Phi, psi and omega in degrees: 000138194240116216248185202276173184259170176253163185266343162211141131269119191270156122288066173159149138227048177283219162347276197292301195320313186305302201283312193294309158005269202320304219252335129023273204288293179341313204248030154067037184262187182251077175228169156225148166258161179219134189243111177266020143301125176302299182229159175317153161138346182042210172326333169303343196269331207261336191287141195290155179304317182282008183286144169182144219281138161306355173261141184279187188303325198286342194263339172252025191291164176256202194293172160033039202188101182277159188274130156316099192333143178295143175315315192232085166100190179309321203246081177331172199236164180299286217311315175300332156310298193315331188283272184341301215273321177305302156342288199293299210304303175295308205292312164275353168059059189271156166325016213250138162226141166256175305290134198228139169249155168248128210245002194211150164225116150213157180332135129214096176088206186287354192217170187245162213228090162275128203211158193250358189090356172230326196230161177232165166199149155279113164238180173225046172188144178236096173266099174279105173250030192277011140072210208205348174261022146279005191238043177338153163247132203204114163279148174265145197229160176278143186109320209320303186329323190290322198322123195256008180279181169280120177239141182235124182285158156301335184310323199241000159323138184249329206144166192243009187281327158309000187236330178325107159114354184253183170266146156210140157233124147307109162222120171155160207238012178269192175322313202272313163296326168289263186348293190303323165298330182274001187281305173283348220262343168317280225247358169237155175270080191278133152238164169234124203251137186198119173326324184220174213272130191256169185242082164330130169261165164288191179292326198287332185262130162249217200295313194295260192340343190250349166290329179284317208275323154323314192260024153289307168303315199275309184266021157311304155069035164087016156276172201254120190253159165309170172244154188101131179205176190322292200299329195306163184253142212260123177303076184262126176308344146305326200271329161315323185291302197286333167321282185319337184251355167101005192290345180246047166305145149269187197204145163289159166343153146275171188257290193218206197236172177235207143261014183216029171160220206224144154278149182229156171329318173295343182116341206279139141319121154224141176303129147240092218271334183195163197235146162259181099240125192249079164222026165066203213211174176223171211284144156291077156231050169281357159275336166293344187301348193275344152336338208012068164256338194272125166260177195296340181268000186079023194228161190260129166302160183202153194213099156087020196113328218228106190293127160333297190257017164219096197292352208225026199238093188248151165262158125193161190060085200224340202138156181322305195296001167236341158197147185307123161077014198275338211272348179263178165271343169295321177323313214272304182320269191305007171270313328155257162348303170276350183236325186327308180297322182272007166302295200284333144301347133318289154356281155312339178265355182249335220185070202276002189231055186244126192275156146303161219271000000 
């Protein structure tokens, strides 16, 4: 069944989807978003309970709509995203309907087709906000198969009460891995395992100072950039606490798995009752394959957001490679903010007699 066509169709409506919306509807265009979510909240919905943004609420808001102050210390709490993101929605009365997965974007004719396996819609514009945390990234290791513990991407973390009385190694050197460790390490018998050393910041810098400075290195173009980015890890105060007591030492890599634990480099053997693994995600774009846009590295060429060899095709919040910092919610606004305008200006340069709604 084929509905009438739009002038963009978004795929997503977390974060970026919500910012791109936003500026959507300003510029009076025809669109609908499609979310495969049961209810708001995108990737948030999905993020372990005990989670919170490194940044403060004034510094991570999306367009026209400030974040409530946190209830409780500087850093806002999940729940309270998850409120927010609900909020905005309702709140710009944006187009979304749920849950639709969206499973093919391909050519027809003059417009692109998008369909859930049941239902299609036309657009003459496609915008993929489909993020990155339904698409864990988990390295292979020799053995992993044999293993007989529990292993959890962060994606799917919960909470330190499955763990409680066992070995766990925490692996990976970012935020996420930090946050979690300092979460277990009172009641688990923890290590956090990382290829190189993670970088502590100081205290004074949070998520905005680690957003600037990223899209400072990126946009240089070889110039002398800050040191420091998303990943370094951010003092929030649980993870301060847990500094401070000494609890957030690392250990290097192990070499390969057993069936009840790990080889470590020296040759020695250890039990392991469960693996975390805070080893980031990679872009959700299995619905673009029939596009033939995706290169080997997983990512789309892109030019201000709007793929190079399918032109009627914009990403945004995947990640540097589609805009600096998109991957955040400060990241998303300001992606959101600079590319919606050569969108809708595309639109027009393709379709001069495209109307307000």
């Amino acid at each position: 069944m084929t509905t009438k066509q739009f002038d963009v169709v978004v795929i997503g409506a977390g974060q970026a989807g919500l910012s791109v919306g936003y500026y959507l509807k300003r510029a009076g265009l025809n669109f609908i978003m499609l979310d495969n979510q049961e209810t708001s909240g995108g990737a948030w919905l999905h993020t372990w309970p005990s989670l919170r943004l490194f940044s403060p609420a004034p510094m991570s808001s999306l367009p026209g709509r400030l974040m409530p102050k946190a209830t409780e210390g500087e850093y806002p709490h999940r729940s309270e995203v998850l409120s927010y993101l609900a909020d905005y929605e309702q709140h710009y009365q944006l187009p979304i309907y749920r849950p639709h997965q969206v499973q093919t974007v391909v050519r027809d004719n003059d417009a692109l087709r998008v369909s859930d396996g049941k239902y299609s819609w036309l657009a003459k514009t496609v915008v993929s906000t489909t993020g990155t945390w339904s698409n864990e990234k988990i390295p292979h290791f020799q053995g992993q198969n044999t293993y007989l513990g529990k292993q959890c991407h962060s994606a799917h973390y919960q909470g330190p009460e499955a763990y409680k009385g066992k070995r766990v190694l925490v692996i990976g050197a970012g935020n996420s891995g930090a946050q979690i460790v300092s979460e277990l390490a009172d009641t688990v018998r923890v290590s956090w395992v990382t290829r190189e050393a993670p970088l502590f910041l100081p205290d004074d810098v949070d998520g905005r100072v680690l957003f600037e400075r990223a899209t400072a290195r990126i946009t240089a173009n070889g110039a002398d950039t800050p040191v420091g980015g998303i990943g370094d890890i951010v003092m929030i105060p649980t993870v301060k606490n847990a500094y401070d007591k000494g609890q957030l030492n690392t250990v290097g890599m192990f070499e390969r798995f057993t069936e009840h634990g790990v080889v470590w480099p020296d040759g020695s053997q250890e039990d392991i009752d469960a693996i975390i693994w805070c080893t980031g995600f990679k872009p959700e774009l299995r619905h673009l394959a029939q596009l033939n846009v995706i290169e080997s590295d997983d990512t789309v060429k892109v030019v201000h957001g709007q793929s190079i060899k399918e032109p009627r095709l914009w990403l945004f919040g995947y990640g540097d490679w589609a805009s600096p910092g998109s991957a955040t919610l400060i990241g998303s606004g300001r992606s959101a903010r600079e590319n919606v305008p050569k969108l809708v200006e595309f639109l027009k340069s393709t379709h001069p007699n495209i109307g307000r709604q």
